[in-house]
Coordinates of C-alpha atoms and ligand atoms in Angstrom, one line a residue:
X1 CA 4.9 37.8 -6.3
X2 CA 2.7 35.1 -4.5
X3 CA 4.2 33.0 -1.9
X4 CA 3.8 30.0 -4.1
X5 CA 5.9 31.4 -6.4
X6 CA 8.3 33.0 -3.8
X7 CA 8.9 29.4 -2.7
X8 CA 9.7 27.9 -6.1
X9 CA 12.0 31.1 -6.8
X10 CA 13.8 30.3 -3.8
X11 CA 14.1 26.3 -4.6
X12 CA 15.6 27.1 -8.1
X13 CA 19.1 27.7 -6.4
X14 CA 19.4 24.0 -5.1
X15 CA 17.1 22.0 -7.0
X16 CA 17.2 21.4 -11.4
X17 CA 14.6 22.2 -14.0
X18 CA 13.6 18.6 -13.7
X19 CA 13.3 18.6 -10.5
X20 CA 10.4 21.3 -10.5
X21 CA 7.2 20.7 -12.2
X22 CA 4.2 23.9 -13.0
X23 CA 1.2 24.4 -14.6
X24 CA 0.7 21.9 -17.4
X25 CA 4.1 20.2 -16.6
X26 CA 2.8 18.4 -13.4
X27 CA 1.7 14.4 -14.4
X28 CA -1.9 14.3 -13.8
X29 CA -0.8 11.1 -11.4
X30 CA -0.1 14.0 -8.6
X31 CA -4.1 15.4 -9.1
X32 CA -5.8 12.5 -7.1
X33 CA -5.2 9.0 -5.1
X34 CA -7.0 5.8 -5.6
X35 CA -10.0 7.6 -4.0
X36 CA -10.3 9.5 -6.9
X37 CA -12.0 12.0 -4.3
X38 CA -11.1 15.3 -6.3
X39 CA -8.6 16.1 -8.9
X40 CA -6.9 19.1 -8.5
X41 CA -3.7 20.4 -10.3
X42 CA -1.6 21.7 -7.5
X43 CA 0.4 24.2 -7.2
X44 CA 3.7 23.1 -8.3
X45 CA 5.2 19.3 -7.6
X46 CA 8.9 19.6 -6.4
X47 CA 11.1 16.5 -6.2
X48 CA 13.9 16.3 -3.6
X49 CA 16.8 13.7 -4.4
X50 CA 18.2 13.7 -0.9
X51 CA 17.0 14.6 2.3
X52 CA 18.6 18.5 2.4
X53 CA 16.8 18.8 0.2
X54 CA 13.9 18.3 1.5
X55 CA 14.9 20.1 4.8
X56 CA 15.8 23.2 2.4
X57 CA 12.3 22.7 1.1
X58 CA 10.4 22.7 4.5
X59 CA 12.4 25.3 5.7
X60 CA 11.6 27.7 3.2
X61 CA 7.7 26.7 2.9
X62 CA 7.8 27.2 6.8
X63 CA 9.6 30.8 6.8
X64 CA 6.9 31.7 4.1
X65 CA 3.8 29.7 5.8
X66 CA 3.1 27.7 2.5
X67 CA 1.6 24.7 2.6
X68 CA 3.1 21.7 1.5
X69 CA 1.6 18.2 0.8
X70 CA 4.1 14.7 0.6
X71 CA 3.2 12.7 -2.0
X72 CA 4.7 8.8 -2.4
X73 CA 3.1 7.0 -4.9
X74 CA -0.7 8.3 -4.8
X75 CA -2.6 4.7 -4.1
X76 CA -4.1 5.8 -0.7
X77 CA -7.8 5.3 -0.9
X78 CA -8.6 8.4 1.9
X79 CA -7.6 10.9 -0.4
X80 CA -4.7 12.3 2.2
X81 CA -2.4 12.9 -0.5
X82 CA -4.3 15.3 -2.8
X83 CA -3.2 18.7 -2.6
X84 CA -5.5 22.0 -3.2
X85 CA -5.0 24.2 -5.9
X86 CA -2.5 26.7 -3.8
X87 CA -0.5 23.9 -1.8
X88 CA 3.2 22.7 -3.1
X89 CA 3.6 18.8 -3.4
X90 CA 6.6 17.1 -2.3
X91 CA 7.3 14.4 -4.1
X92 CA 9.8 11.4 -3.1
X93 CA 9.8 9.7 -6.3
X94 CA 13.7 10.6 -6.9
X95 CA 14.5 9.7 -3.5
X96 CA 14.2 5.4 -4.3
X97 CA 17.9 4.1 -3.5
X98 CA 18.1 0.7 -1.5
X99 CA 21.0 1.5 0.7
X100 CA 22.0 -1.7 2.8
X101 CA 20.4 -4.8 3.3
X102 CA 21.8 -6.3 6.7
X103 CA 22.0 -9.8 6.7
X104 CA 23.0 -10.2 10.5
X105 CA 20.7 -7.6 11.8
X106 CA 18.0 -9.0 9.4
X107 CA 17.3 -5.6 8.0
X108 CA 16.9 -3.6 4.7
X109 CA 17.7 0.3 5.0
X110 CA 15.7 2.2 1.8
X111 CA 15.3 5.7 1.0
X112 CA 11.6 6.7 1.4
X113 CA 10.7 7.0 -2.6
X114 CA 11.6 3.0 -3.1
X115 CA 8.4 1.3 -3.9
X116 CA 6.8 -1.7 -1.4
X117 CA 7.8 -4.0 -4.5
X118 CA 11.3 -3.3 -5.0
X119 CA 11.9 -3.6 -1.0
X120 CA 9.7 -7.2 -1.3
X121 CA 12.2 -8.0 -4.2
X122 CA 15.3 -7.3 -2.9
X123 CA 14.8 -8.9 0.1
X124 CA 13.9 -12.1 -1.9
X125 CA 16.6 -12.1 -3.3
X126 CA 18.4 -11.6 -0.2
X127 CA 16.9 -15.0 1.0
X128 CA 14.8 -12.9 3.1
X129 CA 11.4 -11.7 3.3
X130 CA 9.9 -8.2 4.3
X131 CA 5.8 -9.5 4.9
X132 CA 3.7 -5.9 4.1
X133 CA 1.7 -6.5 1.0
X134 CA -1.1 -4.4 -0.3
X135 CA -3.1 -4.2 -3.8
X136 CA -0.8 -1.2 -4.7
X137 CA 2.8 -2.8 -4.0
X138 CA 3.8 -2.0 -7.4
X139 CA 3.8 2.0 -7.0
X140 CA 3.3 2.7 -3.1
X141 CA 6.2 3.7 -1.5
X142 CA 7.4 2.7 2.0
X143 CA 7.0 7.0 3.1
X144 CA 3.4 6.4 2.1
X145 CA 3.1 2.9 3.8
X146 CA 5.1 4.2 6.7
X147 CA 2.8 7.5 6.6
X148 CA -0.5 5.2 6.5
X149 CA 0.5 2.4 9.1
X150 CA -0.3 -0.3 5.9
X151 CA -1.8 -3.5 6.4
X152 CA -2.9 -5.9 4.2
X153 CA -3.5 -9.2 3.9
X154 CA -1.0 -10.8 5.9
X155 CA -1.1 -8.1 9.0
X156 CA -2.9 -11.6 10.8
X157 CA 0.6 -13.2 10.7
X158 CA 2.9 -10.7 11.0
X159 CA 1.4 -7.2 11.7
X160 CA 0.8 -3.5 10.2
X161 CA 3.9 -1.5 9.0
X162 CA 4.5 0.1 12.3
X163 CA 5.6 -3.7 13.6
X164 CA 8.3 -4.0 10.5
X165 CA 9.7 -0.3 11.5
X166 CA 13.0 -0.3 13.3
X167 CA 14.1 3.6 12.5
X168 CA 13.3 6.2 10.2
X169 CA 15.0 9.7 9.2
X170 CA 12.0 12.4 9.1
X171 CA 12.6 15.9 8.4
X172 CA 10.1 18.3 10.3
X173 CA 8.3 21.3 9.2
X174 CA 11.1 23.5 10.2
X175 CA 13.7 21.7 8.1
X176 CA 15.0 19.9 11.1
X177 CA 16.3 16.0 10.3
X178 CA 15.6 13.8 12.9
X179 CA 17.7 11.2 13.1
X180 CA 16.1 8.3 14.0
X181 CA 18.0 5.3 12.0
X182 CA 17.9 2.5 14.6
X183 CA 18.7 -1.0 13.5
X184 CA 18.2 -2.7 16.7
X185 CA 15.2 -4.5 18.2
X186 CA 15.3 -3.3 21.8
X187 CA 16.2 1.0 22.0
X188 CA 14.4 2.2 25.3
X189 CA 16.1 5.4 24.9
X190 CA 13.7 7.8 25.7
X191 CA 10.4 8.6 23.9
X192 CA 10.3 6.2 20.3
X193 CA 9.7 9.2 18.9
X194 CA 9.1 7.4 15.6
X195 CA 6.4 6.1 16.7
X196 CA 4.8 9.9 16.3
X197 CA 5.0 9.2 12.3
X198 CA 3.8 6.3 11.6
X199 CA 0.3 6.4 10.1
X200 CA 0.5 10.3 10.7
X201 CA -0.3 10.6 7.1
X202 CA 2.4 13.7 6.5
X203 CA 0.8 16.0 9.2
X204 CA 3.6 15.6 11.4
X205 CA 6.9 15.5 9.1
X206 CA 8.4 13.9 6.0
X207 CA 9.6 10.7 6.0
X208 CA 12.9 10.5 4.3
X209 CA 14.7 7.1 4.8
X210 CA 13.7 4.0 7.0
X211 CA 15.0 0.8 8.6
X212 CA 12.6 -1.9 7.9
X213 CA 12.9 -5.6 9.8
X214 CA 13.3 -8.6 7.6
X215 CA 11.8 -12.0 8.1
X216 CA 12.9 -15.7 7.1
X217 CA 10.2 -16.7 4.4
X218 CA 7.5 -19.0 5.1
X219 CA 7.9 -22.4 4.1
X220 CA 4.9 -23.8 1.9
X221 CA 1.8 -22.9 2.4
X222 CA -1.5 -24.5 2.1
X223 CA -4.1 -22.3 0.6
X224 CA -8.2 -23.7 1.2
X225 CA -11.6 -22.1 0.6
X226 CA -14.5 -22.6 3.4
X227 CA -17.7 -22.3 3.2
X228 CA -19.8 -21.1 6.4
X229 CA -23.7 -21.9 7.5
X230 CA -23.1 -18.1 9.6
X231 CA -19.9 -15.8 10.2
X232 CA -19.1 -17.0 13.7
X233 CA -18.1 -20.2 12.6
X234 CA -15.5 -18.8 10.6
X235 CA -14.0 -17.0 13.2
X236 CA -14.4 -20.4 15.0
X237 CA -12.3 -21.8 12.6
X238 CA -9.6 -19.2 12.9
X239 CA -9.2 -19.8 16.5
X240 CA -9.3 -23.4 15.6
X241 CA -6.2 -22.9 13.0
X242 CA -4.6 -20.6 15.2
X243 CA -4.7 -23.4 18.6
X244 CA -3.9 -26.6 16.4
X245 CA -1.4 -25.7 13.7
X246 CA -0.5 -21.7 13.5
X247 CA -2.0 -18.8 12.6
X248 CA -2.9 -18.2 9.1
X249 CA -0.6 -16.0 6.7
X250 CA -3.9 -14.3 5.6
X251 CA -7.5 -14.7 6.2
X252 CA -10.1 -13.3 4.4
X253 CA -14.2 -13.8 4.8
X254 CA -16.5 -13.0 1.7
X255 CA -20.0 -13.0 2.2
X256 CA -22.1 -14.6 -0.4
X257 CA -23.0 -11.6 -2.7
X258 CA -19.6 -10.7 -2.5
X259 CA -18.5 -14.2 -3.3
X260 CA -20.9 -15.2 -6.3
X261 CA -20.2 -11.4 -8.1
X262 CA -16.8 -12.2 -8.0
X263 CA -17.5 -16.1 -9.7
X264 CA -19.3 -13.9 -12.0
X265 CA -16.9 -11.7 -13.5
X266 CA -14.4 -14.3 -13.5
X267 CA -13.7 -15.5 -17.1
X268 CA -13.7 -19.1 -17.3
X269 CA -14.2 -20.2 -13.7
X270 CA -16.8 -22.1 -11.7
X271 CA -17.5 -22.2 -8.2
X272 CA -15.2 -24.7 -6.7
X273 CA -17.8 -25.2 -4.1
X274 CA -20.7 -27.5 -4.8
X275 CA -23.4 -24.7 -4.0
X276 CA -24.0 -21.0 -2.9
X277 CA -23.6 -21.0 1.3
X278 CA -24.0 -17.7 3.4
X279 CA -20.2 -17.3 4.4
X280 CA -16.9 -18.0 2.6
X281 CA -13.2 -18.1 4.0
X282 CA -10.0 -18.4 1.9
X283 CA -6.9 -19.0 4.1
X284 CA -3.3 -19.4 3.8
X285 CA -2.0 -21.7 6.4
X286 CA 2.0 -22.4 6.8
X287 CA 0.5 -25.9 7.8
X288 CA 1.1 -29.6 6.4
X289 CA -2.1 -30.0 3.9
X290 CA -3.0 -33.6 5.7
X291 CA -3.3 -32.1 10.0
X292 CA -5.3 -29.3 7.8
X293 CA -7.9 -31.8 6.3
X294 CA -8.1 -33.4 9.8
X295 CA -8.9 -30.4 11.2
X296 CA -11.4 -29.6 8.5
X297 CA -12.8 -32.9 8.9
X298 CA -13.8 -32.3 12.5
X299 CA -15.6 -28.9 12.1
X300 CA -17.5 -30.5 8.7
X301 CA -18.8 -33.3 11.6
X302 CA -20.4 -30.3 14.0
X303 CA -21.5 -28.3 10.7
X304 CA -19.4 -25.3 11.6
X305 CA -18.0 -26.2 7.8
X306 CA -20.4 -26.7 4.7
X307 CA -18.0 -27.5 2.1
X308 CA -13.9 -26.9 1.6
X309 CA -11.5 -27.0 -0.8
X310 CA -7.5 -27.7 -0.8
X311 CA -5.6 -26.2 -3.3
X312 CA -4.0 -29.1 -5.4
X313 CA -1.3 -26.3 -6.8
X314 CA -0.2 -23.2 -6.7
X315 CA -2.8 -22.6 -10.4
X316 CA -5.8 -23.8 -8.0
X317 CA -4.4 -21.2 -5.1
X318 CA -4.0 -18.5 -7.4
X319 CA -7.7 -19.0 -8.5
X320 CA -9.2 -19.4 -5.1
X321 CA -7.3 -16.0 -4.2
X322 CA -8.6 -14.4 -7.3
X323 CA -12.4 -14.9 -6.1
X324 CA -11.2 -12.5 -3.3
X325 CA -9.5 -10.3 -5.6
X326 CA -11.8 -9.6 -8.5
X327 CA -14.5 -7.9 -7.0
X328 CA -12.8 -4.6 -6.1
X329 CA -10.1 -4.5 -8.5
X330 CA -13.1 -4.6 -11.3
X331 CA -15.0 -2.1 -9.3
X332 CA -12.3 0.0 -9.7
X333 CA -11.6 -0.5 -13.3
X334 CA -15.1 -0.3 -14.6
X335 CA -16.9 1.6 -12.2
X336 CA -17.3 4.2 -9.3
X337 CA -16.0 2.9 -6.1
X338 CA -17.2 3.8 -2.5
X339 CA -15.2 1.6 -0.1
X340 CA -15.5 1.6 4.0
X341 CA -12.4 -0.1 6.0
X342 CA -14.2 -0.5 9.3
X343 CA -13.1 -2.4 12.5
X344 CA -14.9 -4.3 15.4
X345 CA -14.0 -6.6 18.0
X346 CA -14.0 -9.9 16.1
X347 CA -17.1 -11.3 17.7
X348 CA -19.2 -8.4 16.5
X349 CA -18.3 -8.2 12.4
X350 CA -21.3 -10.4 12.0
X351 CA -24.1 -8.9 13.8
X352 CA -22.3 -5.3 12.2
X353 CA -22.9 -6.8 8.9
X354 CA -26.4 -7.5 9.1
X355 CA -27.6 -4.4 10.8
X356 CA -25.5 -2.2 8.2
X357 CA -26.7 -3.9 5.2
X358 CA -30.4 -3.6 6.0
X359 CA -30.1 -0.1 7.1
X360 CA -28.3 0.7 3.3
X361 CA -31.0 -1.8 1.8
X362 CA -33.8 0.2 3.4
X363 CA -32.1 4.1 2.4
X364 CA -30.5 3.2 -0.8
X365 CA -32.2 0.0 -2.4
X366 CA -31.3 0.7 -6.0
X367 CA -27.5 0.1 -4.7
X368 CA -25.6 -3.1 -3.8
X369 CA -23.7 -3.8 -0.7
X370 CA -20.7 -5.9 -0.7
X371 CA -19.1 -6.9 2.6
X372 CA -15.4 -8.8 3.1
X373 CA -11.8 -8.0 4.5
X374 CA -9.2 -9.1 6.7
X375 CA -11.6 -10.3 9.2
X376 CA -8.8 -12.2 11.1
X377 CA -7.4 -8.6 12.4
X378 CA -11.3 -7.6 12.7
X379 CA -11.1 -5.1 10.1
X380 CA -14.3 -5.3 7.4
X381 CA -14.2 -3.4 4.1
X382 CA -17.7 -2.9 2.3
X383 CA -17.7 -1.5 -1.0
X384 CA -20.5 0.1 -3.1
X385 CA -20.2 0.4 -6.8
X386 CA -22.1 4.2 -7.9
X387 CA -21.5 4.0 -11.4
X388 CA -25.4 4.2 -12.3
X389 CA -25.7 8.0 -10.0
X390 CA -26.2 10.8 -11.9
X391 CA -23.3 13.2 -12.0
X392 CA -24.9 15.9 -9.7
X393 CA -26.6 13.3 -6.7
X394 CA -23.0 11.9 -6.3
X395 CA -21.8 14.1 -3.7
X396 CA -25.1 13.7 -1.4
X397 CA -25.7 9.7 -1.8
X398 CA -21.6 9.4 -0.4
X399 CA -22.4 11.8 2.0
X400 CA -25.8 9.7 3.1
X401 CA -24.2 6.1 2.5
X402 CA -21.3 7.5 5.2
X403 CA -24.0 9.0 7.5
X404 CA -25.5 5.0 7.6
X405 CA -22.2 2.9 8.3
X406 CA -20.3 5.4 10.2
X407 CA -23.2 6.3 12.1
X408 CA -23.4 1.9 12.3
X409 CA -19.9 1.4 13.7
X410 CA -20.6 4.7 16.1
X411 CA -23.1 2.6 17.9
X412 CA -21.1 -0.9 17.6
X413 CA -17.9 1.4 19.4
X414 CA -15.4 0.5 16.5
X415 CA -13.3 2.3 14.3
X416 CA -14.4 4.0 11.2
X417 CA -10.7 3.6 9.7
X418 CA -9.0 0.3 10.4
X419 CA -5.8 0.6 7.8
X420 CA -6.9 3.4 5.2
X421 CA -6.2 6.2 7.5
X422 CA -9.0 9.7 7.9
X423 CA -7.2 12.0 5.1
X424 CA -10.3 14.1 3.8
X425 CA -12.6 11.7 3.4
X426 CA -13.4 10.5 7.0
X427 CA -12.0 13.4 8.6
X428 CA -15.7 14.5 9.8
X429 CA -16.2 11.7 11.2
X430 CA -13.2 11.0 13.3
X431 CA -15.1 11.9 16.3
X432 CA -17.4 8.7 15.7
X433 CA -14.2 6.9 17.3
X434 CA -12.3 9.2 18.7
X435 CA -13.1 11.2 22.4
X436 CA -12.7 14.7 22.7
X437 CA -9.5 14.9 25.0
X438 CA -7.9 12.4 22.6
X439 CA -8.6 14.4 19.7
X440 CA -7.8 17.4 21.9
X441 CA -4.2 15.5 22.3
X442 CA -4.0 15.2 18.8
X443 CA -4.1 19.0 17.8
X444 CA -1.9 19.9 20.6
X445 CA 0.5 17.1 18.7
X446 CA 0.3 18.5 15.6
X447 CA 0.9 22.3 17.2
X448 CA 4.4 20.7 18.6
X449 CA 5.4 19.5 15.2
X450 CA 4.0 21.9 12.8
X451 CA 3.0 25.4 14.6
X452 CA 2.6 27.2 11.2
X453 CA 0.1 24.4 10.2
X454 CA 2.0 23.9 6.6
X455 CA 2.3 20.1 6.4
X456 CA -0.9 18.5 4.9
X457 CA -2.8 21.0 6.3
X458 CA -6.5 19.9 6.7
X459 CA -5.9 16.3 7.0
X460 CA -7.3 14.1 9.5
X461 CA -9.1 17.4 11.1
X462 CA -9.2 21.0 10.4
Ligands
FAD501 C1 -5.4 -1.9 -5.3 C2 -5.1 -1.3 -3.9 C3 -5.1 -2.1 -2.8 C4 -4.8 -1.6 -1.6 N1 -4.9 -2.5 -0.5 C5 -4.6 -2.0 0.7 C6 -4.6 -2.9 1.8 O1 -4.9 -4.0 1.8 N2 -4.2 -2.3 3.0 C7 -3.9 -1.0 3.2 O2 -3.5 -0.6 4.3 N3 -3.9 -0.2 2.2 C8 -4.2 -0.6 0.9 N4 -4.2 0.2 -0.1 C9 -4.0 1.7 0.1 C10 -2.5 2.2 -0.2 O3 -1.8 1.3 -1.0 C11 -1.8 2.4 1.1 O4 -2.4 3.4 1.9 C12 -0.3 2.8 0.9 O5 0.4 2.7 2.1 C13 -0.1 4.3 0.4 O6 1.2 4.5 0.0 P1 1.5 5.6 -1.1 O7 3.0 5.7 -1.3 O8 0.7 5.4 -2.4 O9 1.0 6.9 -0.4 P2 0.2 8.1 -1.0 O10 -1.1 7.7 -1.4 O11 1.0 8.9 -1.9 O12 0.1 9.0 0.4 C14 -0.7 8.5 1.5 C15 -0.4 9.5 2.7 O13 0.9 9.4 3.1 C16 1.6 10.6 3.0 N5 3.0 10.4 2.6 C17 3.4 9.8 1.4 N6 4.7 9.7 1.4 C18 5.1 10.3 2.6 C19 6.4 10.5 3.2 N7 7.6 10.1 2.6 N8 6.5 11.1 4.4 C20 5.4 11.5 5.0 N9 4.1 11.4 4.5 C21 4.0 10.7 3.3 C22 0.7 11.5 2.1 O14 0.8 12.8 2.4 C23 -0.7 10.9 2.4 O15 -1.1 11.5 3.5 C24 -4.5 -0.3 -1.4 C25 -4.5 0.6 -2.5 C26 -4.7 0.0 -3.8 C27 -4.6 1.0 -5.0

């Protein structure tokens, strides 16, 4: 009998029928992430309601030296949650019970399976407000957010995940629980071991249940569009924001490609902007609208600001957000995707941009280059759509377009992954950012946690 089997065998005595999926029961949903990097039926997908379970799990995949790959709700774009063809997912869709919200401690206690959405609901309703958002809210699950150190478009205000995590329960390869459910803001005691797991992308353990910090909700916010004469005076106006008023609840720069594809393939919408400029902003400041136009005013005197707009309502927000929006979310509904998440020191993301985009104009002119992101936290993401590639030169134009902008960031010294995490996708080029004793550090990390090598083997390094 093979050890795959052997497992499943042995998980029949605490788990149900429906808790076991083979063969052509598994949802294709467990083949591939957003990355849509390879689909691959595993193994088998097991789903755990309760954390012994999951400890029962590990410790028999670890007795047997079977590999095992956690899976929350499959919208990571690094393709760290796709499991090979011999490898046994575990799933943490059953495990999605909100088990407290704390209203004195501020804090919402969730089982790992609960998706970001439902934790953003409930603390609504609560009269609270729990600030991660990303694209995927609606199926990611906080063990995947938590795994992936999330950002997002409001980390500018309020951080990554790893700021909104107070404690967590994580079950290790063995089948030992850690118990690490703190509620409390300050907890010096010892090593934050947590810490270890966060955006460790289910190499080091499983996440099982989590504390997560509430926030009071922002008051109104003023939402404006900016147009630029060069990226620097964006950033300019950041700063500017962030000294007179506050800093923004999101900030995101569009170059003008970017921004006139998107003006494009939005139905019914002109450009709110009198004409095409080389750099756009659209903000969201928690700010009165009239010290914002002042502000505004001034930079339009110097020309550090071509041209704004002030959304009237909350219909005229929503449509200067969807110009940032629509680009990728078509990209990935009608075509072939390639994105980068990149980060530099702030001052740099300009110069990066124009060095990168000639060097993919001058290897691979028949493709267009789109750069934008949350450029408040320094982090650029550049997507490429490769619909028009034949079938059988995909594999070597990704490899070559990596080659160019990792091999770009390599000699700007910033990170080839600022949110998205390695997975398999960047994984040969985490030296580009990392040194060798800190990667070195890393191994002997994962050798501590997981000597059998059974949790998401093959992720982030070999
Ligand atoms: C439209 C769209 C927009 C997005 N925008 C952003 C964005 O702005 N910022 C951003 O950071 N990301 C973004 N993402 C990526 C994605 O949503 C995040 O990476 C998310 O945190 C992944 O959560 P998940 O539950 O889907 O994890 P999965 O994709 O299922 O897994 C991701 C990794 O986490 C591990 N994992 C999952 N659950 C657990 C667990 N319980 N314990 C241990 N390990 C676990 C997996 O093994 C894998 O390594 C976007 C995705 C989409 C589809």
């Amino acid at each position: 009998m093979s050890t795959q089997l052997q497992v499943v065998e042995r998980c029949r005595v605490f788990l149900t029928e429906q808790q076991i999926a083979m063969g052509d029961t598994i949802n294709i949903r467990h083949y591939t992430d957003w990355s849509n990097y390879k689909r691959i039926q595993p193994y088998a997908v097991l789903f755990p309601k309760n954390t012994e379970q999951v400890s029962q799990i590990l410790s028999i995949c670890n007795e047997l030296k079977q590999a095992v790959v956690p899976q929350g709700g499959m919208t990571g774009v690094a393709g760290a949650g796709i499991a090979s063809a011999d490898e046994i997912v575990i799933a943490l869709d059953k495990m999605h019970k909100i088990e407290e919200i704390d209203q004195y401690a501020s804090t919402i206690t969730v089982q790992a399976g609960v998706t970001l959405e439902e934790v953003q609901n409930a603390a609504r309703q609560a009269g609270l407000f729990f600030p991660v958002d990303v694209g995927g809210r609606g199926s990611c699950q906080i063990g995947g957010n938590i795994a992936t150190n999330a950002g997002g478009l409001s980390v500018i205000r309020y951080g990554m995940m790893r700021e909104h995590v107070l404690g967590m329960e994580v079950v290790l390869a063995d089948g030992r629980v850690l118990n690490l459910m703190n509620k409390m803001i300050k907890s010096n005691a010892g090593y934050d071991l947590k810490q270890n797991f966060i955006g460790s992308e289910g190499t080091l353990g499983i996440v099982t249940r989590a504390v997560l910090k509430l926030s009071a909700p922002p008051s109104e916010l003023s939402t404006c569009l900016c147009a630029f004469p060069d990226f620097l005076s964006a950033v300019h106006l950041l700063r500017r924001l962030q000294k007179n008023l506050t800093t923004p609840n999101a900030f995101e720069v569009m170059w003008n490609e970017y921004y006139q594809l998107s003006l494009s393939w939005m139905q019914n919408s002109s450009n709110p902007l009198t004409q095409p400029y080389p750099v756009y902003a659209v903000f969201d400041v928690e700010a009165p609208a009239e010290s914002l136009e002042n502000l505004l005013a001034e930079m339009f005197e110097t020309g550090e600001i071509l041209d704004a707009v002030i959304a009237q309502n909350q219909a005229q927000a929503q449509q200067l957000w969807l110009i940032r929006e629509t680009v990728p979310a078509e990209i990935s509904s009608t075509g072939r995707p390639l994105c980068f998440d990149i980060s530099l020191p702030i001052g740099e993301l300009g110069e990066f941009k124009e060095v990168c985009q000639a060097r993919l104009d001058q290897y691979f002119p028949d493709l267009v280059s789109l750069f934008f992101g949350h450029i408040g936290d320094s982090n650029m993401h550049i997507i490429l759509d490769l619909k028009h590639l034949p079938e059988d030169q995909l594999e070597s134009v990704m490899t070559g377009i990596d080659d160019v902008v990792y091999g770009v960031v390599r000699e700007f010294k910033g990170c080839i992954s600022a949110e998205h995490g390695i997975g398999l996708l960047k994984r040969d080029y985490l030296h580009y950012s990392v040194d060798e004793n800190t990667l070195n550090m890393m191994r002997q990390l994962k050798q501590l946690f997981d000597p059998n090598k059974i949790l998401n083997p093959n992720k982030i390094f070999k």
